Amino acid sequence: MTDASRDAILVRGARQNNLKNLDLDIPLNELVVVTGVSGSGKSSLVFDTLYAEGQRRYVETFSPYARQFLDRMDKPQVDAITGIPPAIAIDQTNPVRTSRSTVGTMTELNDHLKLLFARAATLFCQCCGKPVRRDTPESIYTDILSRARNAGDPRLLLCFPVPVPKSFKESEVRELLEKQGYTRFLAPDTAHDAAPARKRGRKPAAAPPIVLEVIQDRLRAGGAERGRVLESLEAALRVGRGRVNLHVADDSDPPRTLETWRYSSELHCADCDLAYQEPNPSLFSFNSPVGACETCRGFGRTIGIDYGLVIPDDSKSLRGGAIKPWQTKSYAECQQDLEKFARKRGIPLDTPWRELGAERRSWVLEGEGAWSKGVWYGVRRFFAWLETRAYRMHVRVLLSRYRAYTPCTACDGARLKTAALLWRLGSRELGDQTLGASSRFRPHGAQWSD
Ligand SMILES: [Zn+2]
Ligand SMILES: [Zn+2]
């Protein structure tokens, strides 16, 4: 292999359709445009030769079984092609283009990616950033063994949580459990850690629900027989509806919980007590209401007021007309209000906008409260008020002058819901090789570290 072949596609003796024994080198990693008059063989070269060969070789890498489901392409009329990567083609015919089209949708790459993510991606907890996996009795047992070894094989209480439903009394639930043979419970004061505190982003319940910690088994992992532990875990998962808590207990009587190891057989972060949605391909499609960001409806951007257009010249002062829409007769009243309240608050009227400082600029834009309260209402409320009067033609015209598309603030332009963006493929090492941690995308609401 020569050096040239490593960064170029070498075509030798192409004779597809009307090509006349063409030799050429096409550089890789560059945008190459093929032009020519009608009938000169552009499509024969690009689609029937390059794309056909790239696709053909890619398909060859699959098993014969998989190949039968893929479009086969005929070998193009060419002596040799080297250095060709797998190819995708965006057809020149009938491009169904909508405002939602992307390279991903037009090449149908998105259709493959959403399947790949639904099958192969790993979910990371929004709160603690740890992978969320379904625990099985086997995986829990393995984990308990290694944790117990590190903790000096402590005394363990194998428990499962049973929330007391609103319409029941705690004693009634205890009675029901006792009928099933569950007579031992972790005393409520020692189970202080039983219900993990709901983290930020959840509405606090009026009264925290009562959760009984039912003791399934008591053991030391090092000495306990494997079969017995698995049996206990299975039973606890069954009655505890997929939840198992192992309480590390001290030797006092009744035992006090020193630490709790939580497990869940569902898509649920046991540590944060956050449940997650099952993945399906629609979750990873911004053209599906299941996956599309609710704020921008999958467009990745929203239409809003562009403050760069509202204050187009930052060398102007407030008195000098920095706020452009208020320089007309119709809204002169707003300009007077601004100057009146600015004087009250000691905001300089003759300082250029760019020298006002972030805090004062924010005061101008955000204001102090509603107009009806007789305080400074701010530029943003002015536009919100205009929106309510958009039934009038001249207001619509005015608004359109200051509107622009801005990246959606809910998804940062990713077009998908946070629930979808918490799923990731590949390793962190791979990610680091592609893009530095600081410039990588992080879903909103995820409290992850780098
Ligand atoms: Zn978590
Ligand atoms: Zn969005």
GROMACS .gro file of C-alpha atoms and ligand atoms in nm:
model
  452
    1MET     CA    1   0.000   0.000   0.000
    2THR     CA    2   0.145   0.334  -0.100
    3ASP     CA    3   0.114   0.650   0.104
    4ALA     CA    4  -0.121   0.801  -0.149
    5SER     CA    5  -0.364   0.514  -0.122
    6ARG     CA    6  -0.405   0.576   0.249
    7ASP     CA    7  -0.556   0.920   0.210
    8ALA     CA    8  -0.713   0.889  -0.131
    9ILE     CA    9  -0.945   0.665  -0.325
   10LEU     CA   10  -0.758   0.542  -0.634
   11VAL     CA   11  -0.977   0.459  -0.932
   12ARG     CA   12  -0.814   0.284  -1.227
   13GLY     CA   13  -0.978   0.204  -1.559
   14ALA     CA   14  -1.338   0.297  -1.482
   15ARG     CA   15  -1.563   0.199  -1.772
   16GLN     CA   16  -1.908   0.201  -1.614
   17ASN     CA   17  -2.174   0.321  -1.861
   18ASN     CA   18  -2.015   0.596  -2.070
   19LEU     CA   19  -1.692   0.636  -1.870
   20LYS     CA   20  -1.391   0.603  -2.098
   21ASN     CA   21  -1.126   0.407  -1.906
   22LEU     CA   22  -1.099   0.676  -1.640
   23ASP     CA   23  -0.805   0.695  -1.394
   24LEU     CA   24  -0.831   0.935  -1.101
   25ASP     CA   25  -0.736   0.986  -0.734
   26ILE     CA   26  -1.000   1.130  -0.502
   27PRO     CA   27  -0.868   1.274  -0.173
   28LEU     CA   28  -1.029   1.145   0.147
   29ASN     CA   29  -1.159   1.370   0.427
   30GLU     CA   30  -1.228   1.651   0.186
   31LEU     CA   31  -1.537   1.782   0.015
   32VAL     CA   32  -1.499   1.691  -0.350
   33VAL     CA   33  -1.740   1.823  -0.611
   34VAL     CA   34  -1.782   1.648  -0.945
   35THR     CA   35  -1.920   1.878  -1.215
   36GLY     CA   36  -1.972   1.850  -1.586
   37VAL     CA   37  -2.226   1.889  -1.862
   38SER     CA   38  -2.525   1.662  -1.880
   39GLY     CA   39  -2.431   1.312  -1.995
   40SER     CA   40  -2.061   1.350  -1.914
   41GLY     CA   41  -2.075   1.061  -1.667
   42LYS     CA   42  -2.095   1.234  -1.326
   43SER     CA   43  -2.354   0.989  -1.195
   44SER     CA   44  -2.176   0.695  -1.356
   45LEU     CA   45  -1.865   0.785  -1.161
   46VAL     CA   46  -2.019   0.889  -0.829
   47PHE     CA   47  -2.319   0.658  -0.789
   48ASP     CA   48  -2.259   0.365  -1.023
   49THR     CA   49  -1.886   0.330  -0.956
   50LEU     CA   50  -1.777   0.485  -0.625
   51TYR     CA   51  -2.092   0.435  -0.421
   52ALA     CA   52  -2.161   0.094  -0.576
   53GLU     CA   53  -1.814  -0.036  -0.493
   54GLY     CA   54  -1.808   0.115  -0.141
   55GLN     CA   55  -2.147  -0.034  -0.062
   56ARG     CA   56  -2.062  -0.369  -0.224
   57ARG     CA   57  -1.748  -0.414  -0.017
   58TYR     CA   58  -1.926  -0.307   0.300
   59VAL     CA   59  -2.201  -0.563   0.241
   60GLU     CA   60  -1.933  -0.829   0.178
   61THR     CA   61  -1.822  -0.794   0.541
   62PHE     CA   62  -2.154  -0.939   0.662
   63SER     CA   63  -2.235  -1.305   0.697
   64PRO     CA   64  -2.415  -1.470   0.404
   65TYR     CA   65  -2.723  -1.485   0.625
   66ALA     CA   66  -2.725  -1.109   0.690
   67ARG     CA   67  -2.639  -1.030   0.329
   68GLN     CA   68  -2.969  -1.162   0.201
   69PHE     CA   69  -3.148  -0.875   0.376
   70LEU     CA   70  -2.928  -0.606   0.223
   71ASP     CA   71  -2.943  -0.451  -0.120
   72ARG     CA   72  -2.674  -0.608  -0.335
   73MET     CA   73  -2.507  -0.397  -0.596
   74ASP     CA   74  -2.341  -0.518  -0.913
   75LYS     CA   75  -1.967  -0.492  -0.934
   76PRO     CA   76  -1.893  -0.177  -1.133
   77GLN     CA   77  -1.695  -0.191  -1.456
   78VAL     CA   78  -1.354  -0.087  -1.328
   79ASP     CA   79  -1.004  -0.238  -1.323
   80ALA     CA   80  -0.922  -0.143  -0.965
   81ILE     CA   81  -1.040   0.074  -0.679
   82THR     CA   82  -0.835   0.103  -0.361
   83GLY     CA   83  -0.878   0.299  -0.039
   84ILE     CA   84  -1.255   0.311  -0.056
   85PRO     CA   85  -1.447   0.343   0.274
   86PRO     CA   86  -1.807   0.227   0.330
   87ALA     CA   87  -2.028   0.467   0.137
   88ILE     CA   88  -2.358   0.638   0.190
   89ALA     CA   89  -2.540   0.814  -0.090
   90ILE     CA   90  -2.801   1.084  -0.072
   91ASP     CA   91  -2.989   1.027  -0.390
   92GLN     CA   92  -3.028   1.302  -0.642
   93THR     CA   93  -3.383   1.183  -0.707
   94ASN     CA   94  -3.698   1.271  -0.511
   95PRO     CA   95  -3.540   1.415  -0.199
   96VAL     CA   96  -3.836   1.438   0.040
   97ARG     CA   97  -3.709   1.732   0.232
   98THR     CA   98  -3.893   1.885   0.524
   99SER     CA   99  -3.793   2.127   0.795
  100ARG     CA  100  -3.710   1.819   1.003
  101SER     CA  101  -3.468   1.667   0.752
  102THR     CA  102  -3.110   1.611   0.856
  103VAL     CA  103  -2.822   1.417   0.705
  104GLY     CA  104  -2.931   1.143   0.945
  105THR     CA  105  -3.288   1.120   0.821
  106MET     CA  106  -3.209   1.160   0.452
  107THR     CA  107  -2.949   0.883   0.457
  108GLU     CA  108  -3.170   0.671   0.684
  109LEU     CA  109  -2.876   0.653   0.923
  110ASN     CA  110  -3.112   0.764   1.198
  111ASP     CA  111  -3.325   0.455   1.146
  112HIS     CA  112  -3.021   0.239   1.214
  113LEU     CA  113  -2.898   0.451   1.502
  114LYS     CA  114  -3.228   0.438   1.688
  115LEU     CA  115  -3.226   0.058   1.668
  116LEU     CA  116  -2.865   0.046   1.778
  117PHE     CA  117  -2.930   0.269   2.078
  118ALA     CA  118  -3.243   0.077   2.179
  119ARG     CA  119  -3.047  -0.249   2.175
  120ALA     CA  120  -2.691  -0.169   2.269
  121ALA     CA  121  -2.676   0.155   2.468
  122THR     CA  122  -2.627   0.181   2.842
  123LEU     CA  123  -2.842   0.401   3.062
  124PHE     CA  124  -2.672   0.636   3.305
  125CYS     CA  125  -2.854   0.768   3.609
  126GLN     CA  126  -2.947   1.133   3.573
  127CYS     CA  127  -2.862   1.194   3.935
  128CYS     CA  128  -2.550   0.996   4.030
  129GLY     CA  129  -2.417   0.930   3.678
  130LYS     CA  130  -2.366   0.559   3.747
  131PRO     CA  131  -2.477   0.299   3.490
  132VAL     CA  132  -2.832   0.176   3.553
  133ARG     CA  133  -2.853  -0.199   3.501
  134ARG     CA  134  -3.111  -0.458   3.580
  135ASP     CA  135  -2.980  -0.658   3.873
  136THR     CA  136  -3.034  -1.033   3.883
  137PRO     CA  137  -2.992  -1.260   4.188
  138GLU     CA  138  -2.662  -1.371   4.032
  139SER     CA  139  -2.529  -1.019   3.972
  140ILE     CA  140  -2.639  -0.908   4.319
  141TYR     CA  141  -2.470  -1.209   4.479
  142THR     CA  142  -2.142  -1.137   4.298
  143ASP     CA  143  -2.156  -0.774   4.405
  144ILE     CA  144  -2.240  -0.857   4.767
  145LEU     CA  145  -1.947  -1.097   4.785
  146SER     CA  146  -1.694  -0.840   4.670
  147ARG     CA  147  -1.840  -0.561   4.884
  148ALA     CA  148  -1.854  -0.787   5.189
  149ARG     CA  149  -1.492  -0.888   5.134
  150ASN     CA  150  -1.387  -0.522   5.132
  151ALA     CA  151  -1.595  -0.449   5.443
  152GLY     CA  152  -1.456  -0.738   5.651
  153ASP     CA  153  -1.753  -0.972   5.597
  154PRO     CA  154  -2.004  -0.780   5.810
  155ARG     CA  155  -2.340  -0.899   5.936
  156LEU     CA  156  -2.599  -0.843   5.663
  157LEU     CA  157  -2.976  -0.811   5.679
  158LEU     CA  158  -3.125  -0.906   5.344
  159CYS     CA  159  -3.443  -0.697   5.319
  160PHE     CA  160  -3.698  -0.582   5.070
  161PRO     CA  161  -3.900  -0.262   5.092
  162VAL     CA  162  -4.280  -0.265   5.106
  163PRO     CA  163  -4.441   0.078   5.077
  164VAL     CA  164  -4.760   0.113   5.279
  165PRO     CA  165  -5.038   0.213   5.037
  166LYS     CA  166  -5.230   0.530   5.127
  167SER     CA  167  -5.555   0.345   5.195
  168PHE     CA  168  -5.391   0.100   5.439
  169LYS     CA  169  -5.262   0.125   5.793
  170GLU     CA  170  -4.909   0.013   5.866
  171SER     CA  171  -5.042  -0.255   6.102
  172GLU     CA  172  -5.267  -0.397   5.830
  173VAL     CA  173  -4.975  -0.435   5.590
  174ARG     CA  174  -4.765  -0.597   5.863
  175GLU     CA  175  -5.047  -0.842   5.928
  176LEU     CA  176  -5.070  -0.934   5.558
  177LEU     CA  177  -4.696  -0.990   5.544
  178GLU     CA  178  -4.701  -1.198   5.861
  179LYS     CA  179  -4.959  -1.425   5.700
  180GLN     CA  180  -4.703  -1.488   5.425
  181GLY     CA  181  -4.446  -1.579   5.687
  182TYR     CA  182  -4.265  -1.247   5.708
  183THR     CA  183  -4.248  -1.166   6.076
  184ARG     CA  184  -3.926  -0.972   6.106
  185PHE     CA  185  -3.898  -0.607   6.017
  186LEU     CA  186  -3.619  -0.362   6.046
  187ALA     CA  187  -3.715  -0.126   6.328
  188PRO     CA  188  -3.820   0.206   6.170
  189ASP     CA  189  -3.562   0.411   6.362
  190THR     CA  190  -3.278   0.189   6.244
  191ALA     CA  191  -3.411   0.191   5.891
  192HIS     CA  192  -3.360   0.566   5.879
  193ASP     CA  193  -3.177   0.520   5.555
  194ALA     CA  194  -3.442   0.291   5.410
  195ALA     CA  195  -3.607   0.541   5.181
  196PRO     CA  196  -3.337   0.742   5.007
  197ALA     CA  197  -3.402   1.112   5.004
  198ARG     CA  198  -3.568   1.216   4.685
  199LYS     CA  199  -3.316   1.421   4.497
  200ARG     CA  200  -3.359   1.757   4.337
  201GLY     CA  201  -3.609   1.776   4.053
  202ARG     CA  202  -3.875   1.575   4.232
  203LYS     CA  203  -4.175   1.734   4.395
  204PRO     CA  204  -4.164   1.678   4.768
  205ALA     CA  205  -4.459   1.465   4.880
  206ALA     CA  206  -4.686   1.608   5.146
  207ALA     CA  207  -4.602   1.327   5.390
  208PRO     CA  208  -4.328   1.079   5.304
  209PRO     CA  209  -4.483   0.737   5.240
  210ILE     CA  210  -4.416   0.475   5.506
  211VAL     CA  211  -4.188   0.201   5.377
  212LEU     CA  212  -4.153  -0.122   5.572
  213GLU     CA  213  -3.818  -0.295   5.550
  214VAL     CA  214  -3.901  -0.664   5.565
  215ILE     CA  215  -3.620  -0.898   5.666
  216GLN     CA  216  -3.591  -1.193   5.430
  217ASP     CA  217  -3.266  -1.335   5.564
  218ARG     CA  218  -2.971  -1.265   5.793
  219LEU     CA  219  -2.629  -1.373   5.686
  220ARG     CA  220  -2.261  -1.311   5.645
  221ALA     CA  221  -2.179  -1.330   5.275
  222GLY     CA  222  -1.842  -1.497   5.330
  223GLY     CA  223  -1.986  -1.792   5.522
  224ALA     CA  224  -2.329  -1.826   5.362
  225GLU     CA  225  -2.395  -2.098   5.110
  226ARG     CA  226  -2.436  -1.962   4.757
  227GLY     CA  227  -2.761  -2.148   4.689
  228ARG     CA  228  -2.923  -2.012   5.001
  229VAL     CA  229  -2.829  -1.651   4.926
  230LEU     CA  230  -2.958  -1.680   4.570
  231GLU     CA  231  -3.283  -1.828   4.695
  232SER     CA  232  -3.328  -1.546   4.946
  233LEU     CA  233  -3.249  -1.285   4.682
  234GLU     CA  234  -3.497  -1.438   4.441
  235ALA     CA  235  -3.772  -1.441   4.704
  236ALA     CA  236  -3.695  -1.085   4.815
  237LEU     CA  237  -3.700  -0.957   4.456
  238ARG     CA  238  -4.032  -1.131   4.397
  239VAL     CA  239  -4.214  -1.002   4.705
  240GLY     CA  240  -4.031  -0.668   4.701
  241ARG     CA  241  -4.131  -0.607   4.339
  242GLY     CA  242  -3.780  -0.594   4.208
  243ARG     CA  243  -3.613  -0.419   4.501
  244VAL     CA  244  -3.363  -0.563   4.748
  245ASN     CA  245  -3.175  -0.374   5.019
  246LEU     CA  246  -2.884  -0.522   5.210
  247HIS     CA  247  -2.835  -0.351   5.543
  248VAL     CA  248  -2.491  -0.374   5.693
  249ALA     CA  249  -2.575  -0.422   6.062
  250ASP     CA  250  -2.373  -0.387   6.379
  251ASP     CA  251  -2.379  -0.650   6.653
  252SER     CA  252  -2.618  -0.467   6.886
  253ASP     CA  253  -2.967  -0.595   6.958
  254PRO     CA  254  -3.180  -0.483   6.784
  255PRO     CA  255  -2.917  -0.435   6.512
  256ARG     CA  256  -2.850  -0.088   6.381
  257THR     CA  257  -2.797  -0.020   6.012
  258LEU     CA  258  -2.452   0.114   5.935
  259GLU     CA  259  -2.485   0.123   5.559
  260THR     CA  260  -2.732   0.007   5.293
  261TRP     CA  261  -2.652  -0.157   4.961
  262ARG     CA  262  -2.942  -0.122   4.719
  263TYR     CA  263  -3.033  -0.329   4.417
  264SER     CA  264  -3.313  -0.328   4.165
  265SER     CA  265  -3.410  -0.574   3.895
  266GLU     CA  266  -3.577  -0.298   3.696
  267LEU     CA  267  -3.447   0.005   3.509
  268HIS     CA  268  -3.420   0.185   3.835
  269CYS     CA  269  -3.130   0.349   4.014
  270ALA     CA  270  -3.160   0.194   4.358
  271ASP     CA  271  -2.927   0.452   4.516
  272CYS     CA  272  -3.124   0.754   4.393
  273ASP     CA  273  -3.465   0.581   4.381
  274LEU     CA  274  -3.524   0.701   4.026
  275ALA     CA  275  -3.712   0.479   3.783
  276TYR     CA  276  -3.642   0.496   3.411
  277GLN     CA  277  -3.838   0.426   3.096
  278GLU     CA  278  -3.775   0.106   2.897
  279PRO     CA  279  -3.583   0.190   2.580
  280ASN     CA  280  -3.744   0.141   2.243
  281PRO     CA  281  -3.641   0.273   1.902
  282SER     CA  282  -3.897   0.556   1.908
  283LEU     CA  283  -3.730   0.699   2.216
  284PHE     CA  284  -3.425   0.775   2.001
  285SER     CA  285  -3.614   0.941   1.717
  286PHE     CA  286  -3.686   1.313   1.717
  287ASN     CA  287  -3.961   1.246   1.464
  288SER     CA  288  -4.155   1.050   1.724
  289PRO     CA  289  -4.347   1.215   2.008
  290VAL     CA  290  -4.197   0.946   2.234
  291GLY     CA  291  -3.846   1.076   2.180
  292ALA     CA  292  -3.882   1.435   2.063
  293CYS     CA  293  -3.784   1.713   2.302
  294GLU     CA  294  -4.108   1.858   2.435
  295THR     CA  295  -3.993   2.218   2.424
  296CYS     CA  296  -3.883   2.232   2.059
  297ARG     CA  297  -4.087   1.931   1.940
  298GLY     CA  298  -3.777   1.776   1.792
  299PHE     CA  299  -3.668   2.077   1.587
  300GLY     CA  300  -3.366   2.149   1.805
  301ARG     CA  301  -3.440   2.518   1.799
  302THR     CA  302  -3.716   2.746   1.907
  303ILE     CA  303  -3.830   3.079   1.778
  304GLY     CA  304  -3.786   3.358   2.024
  305ILE     CA  305  -3.673   3.716   2.072
  306ASP     CA  306  -3.314   3.771   1.963
  307TYR     CA  307  -3.171   4.029   2.202
  308GLY     CA  308  -2.889   4.091   1.959
  309LEU     CA  309  -3.155   4.246   1.735
  310VAL     CA  310  -3.320   4.435   2.021
  311ILE     CA  311  -2.987   4.595   2.115
  312PRO     CA  312  -2.804   4.597   1.781
  313ASP     CA  313  -2.551   4.866   1.876
  314ASP     CA  314  -2.385   4.814   2.213
  315SER     CA  315  -2.200   5.145   2.194
  316LYS     CA  316  -2.530   5.325   2.253
  317SER     CA  317  -2.637   5.422   2.604
  318LEU     CA  318  -2.983   5.374   2.753
  319ARG     CA  319  -3.066   5.742   2.696
  320GLY     CA  320  -2.897   5.727   2.356
  321GLY     CA  321  -3.142   5.461   2.236
  322ALA     CA  322  -2.976   5.125   2.307
  323ILE     CA  323  -3.317   4.953   2.320
  324LYS     CA  324  -3.410   4.983   1.953
  325PRO     CA  325  -3.786   4.904   1.959
  326TRP     CA  326  -3.846   5.188   2.207
  327GLN     CA  327  -3.710   5.459   1.980
  328THR     CA  328  -4.038   5.496   1.790
  329LYS     CA  329  -4.325   5.724   1.891
  330SER     CA  330  -4.551   5.425   1.966
  331TYR     CA  331  -4.328   5.296   2.245
  332ALA     CA  332  -4.170   5.621   2.366
  333GLU     CA  333  -4.354   5.562   2.692
  334CYS     CA  334  -4.139   5.253   2.759
  335GLN     CA  335  -3.824   5.458   2.699
  336GLN     CA  336  -3.951   5.715   2.954
  337ASP     CA  337  -4.027   5.437   3.204
  338LEU     CA  338  -3.680   5.294   3.157
  339GLU     CA  339  -3.515   5.631   3.222
  340LYS     CA  340  -3.738   5.700   3.523
  341PHE     CA  341  -3.669   5.366   3.695
  342ALA     CA  342  -3.299   5.371   3.600
  343ARG     CA  343  -3.259   5.707   3.773
  344LYS     CA  344  -3.428   5.564   4.083
  345ARG     CA  345  -3.193   5.266   4.091
  346GLY     CA  346  -2.883   5.465   4.008
  347ILE     CA  347  -2.829   5.295   3.672
  348PRO     CA  348  -2.619   5.529   3.455
  349LEU     CA  349  -2.814   5.655   3.153
  350ASP     CA  350  -2.520   5.774   2.945
  351THR     CA  351  -2.288   5.473   2.974
  352PRO     CA  352  -2.260   5.259   2.659
  353TRP     CA  353  -2.456   4.932   2.687
  354ARG     CA  354  -2.142   4.719   2.662
  355GLU     CA  355  -1.989   4.895   2.963
  356LEU     CA  356  -2.296   4.868   3.187
  357GLY     CA  357  -2.193   4.534   3.336
  358ALA     CA  358  -2.382   4.206   3.347
  359GLU     CA  359  -2.591   4.288   3.654
  360ARG     CA  360  -2.725   4.620   3.524
  361ARG     CA  361  -2.787   4.481   3.177
  362SER     CA  362  -2.983   4.198   3.335
  363TRP     CA  363  -3.186   4.456   3.532
  364VAL     CA  364  -3.276   4.631   3.206
  365LEU     CA  365  -3.378   4.307   3.033
  366GLU     CA  366  -3.540   4.112   3.316
  367GLY     CA  367  -3.687   4.400   3.520
  368GLU     CA  368  -3.807   4.377   3.879
  369GLY     CA  369  -4.166   4.259   3.842
  370ALA     CA  370  -4.492   4.299   3.655
  371TRP     CA  371  -4.593   4.633   3.506
  372SER     CA  372  -4.910   4.626   3.719
  373LYS     CA  373  -4.700   4.636   4.037
  374GLY     CA  374  -4.564   4.975   3.940
  375VAL     CA  375  -4.204   4.853   3.921
  376TRP     CA  376  -3.957   4.825   3.633
  377TYR     CA  377  -4.099   4.555   3.402
  378GLY     CA  378  -3.798   4.497   3.180
  379VAL     CA  379  -3.755   4.435   2.808
  380ARG     CA  380  -3.849   4.067   2.829
  381ARG     CA  381  -4.192   4.143   2.981
  382PHE     CA  382  -4.244   4.408   2.714
  383PHE     CA  383  -4.207   4.142   2.446
  384ALA     CA  384  -4.425   3.897   2.640
  385TRP     CA  385  -4.692   4.168   2.651
  386LEU     CA  386  -4.651   4.228   2.276
  387GLU     CA  387  -4.709   3.856   2.214
  388THR     CA  388  -5.050   3.888   2.379
  389ARG     CA  389  -5.138   4.161   2.127
  390ALA     CA  390  -5.010   3.974   1.822
  391TYR     CA  391  -5.361   3.970   1.676
  392ARG     CA  392  -5.284   4.322   1.555
  393MET     CA  393  -5.103   4.340   1.226
  394HIS     CA  394  -4.852   4.610   1.317
  395VAL     CA  395  -4.758   4.422   1.636
  396ARG     CA  396  -4.691   4.107   1.435
  397VAL     CA  397  -4.471   4.306   1.198
  398LEU     CA  398  -4.282   4.456   1.491
  399LEU     CA  399  -4.233   4.116   1.658
  400SER     CA  400  -4.110   3.956   1.338
  401ARG     CA  401  -3.827   4.210   1.325
  402TYR     CA  402  -3.688   4.090   1.657
  403ARG     CA  403  -3.755   3.719   1.626
  404ALA     CA  404  -3.494   3.461   1.545
  405TYR     CA  405  -3.436   3.091   1.577
  406THR     CA  406  -3.229   3.008   1.880
  407PRO     CA  407  -3.099   2.667   1.991
  408CYS     CA  408  -3.356   2.498   2.214
  409THR     CA  409  -3.261   2.562   2.575
  410ALA     CA  410  -3.421   2.237   2.697
  411CYS     CA  411  -3.219   1.997   2.479
  412ASP     CA  412  -2.934   2.224   2.363
  413GLY     CA  413  -3.028   2.141   2.005
  414ALA     CA  414  -3.005   1.763   2.056
  415ARG     CA  415  -3.376   1.737   1.963
  416LEU     CA  416  -3.441   1.453   2.208
  417LYS     CA  417  -3.588   1.427   2.555
  418THR     CA  418  -3.352   1.397   2.850
  419ALA     CA  419  -3.481   1.040   2.901
  420ALA     CA  420  -3.329   0.950   2.563
  421LEU     CA  421  -3.009   1.147   2.608
  422LEU     CA  422  -2.918   0.953   2.923
  423TRP     CA  423  -2.839   0.649   2.706
  424ARG     CA  424  -2.486   0.623   2.578
  425LEU     CA  425  -2.286   0.396   2.355
  426GLY     CA  426  -1.918   0.317   2.366
  427SER     CA  427  -1.667   0.383   2.637
  428ARG     CA  428  -1.542   0.698   2.798
  429GLU     CA  429  -1.197   0.630   2.650
  430LEU     CA  430  -1.349   0.631   2.301
  431GLY     CA  431  -1.530   0.952   2.384
  432ASP     CA  432  -1.209   1.116   2.506
  433GLN     CA  433  -1.034   1.027   2.183
  434THR     CA  434  -1.306   1.192   1.978
  435LEU     CA  435  -1.384   1.504   2.178
  436GLY     CA  436  -1.251   1.661   2.497
  437ALA     CA  437  -1.471   1.616   2.803
  438SER     CA  438  -1.538   1.989   2.836
  439SER     CA  439  -1.676   2.021   2.483
  440ARG     CA  440  -1.885   1.706   2.499
  441PHE     CA  441  -2.262   1.721   2.510
  442ARG     CA  442  -2.423   1.679   2.848
  443PRO     CA  443  -2.800   1.644   2.880
  444HIS     CA  444  -2.976   1.912   3.080
  445GLY     CA  445  -3.076   1.802   3.426
  446ALA     CA  446  -2.800   1.543   3.445
  447GLN     CA  447  -2.577   1.609   3.743
  448TRP     CA  448  -2.277   1.435   3.595
  449SER     CA  449  -1.912   1.506   3.647
  450ASP     CA  450  -1.663   1.488   3.362
  451ZN      ZN  451  -2.847   0.726   4.063
  452ZN      ZN  452  -3.543   2.087   2.246
   0.00000   0.00000   0.00000
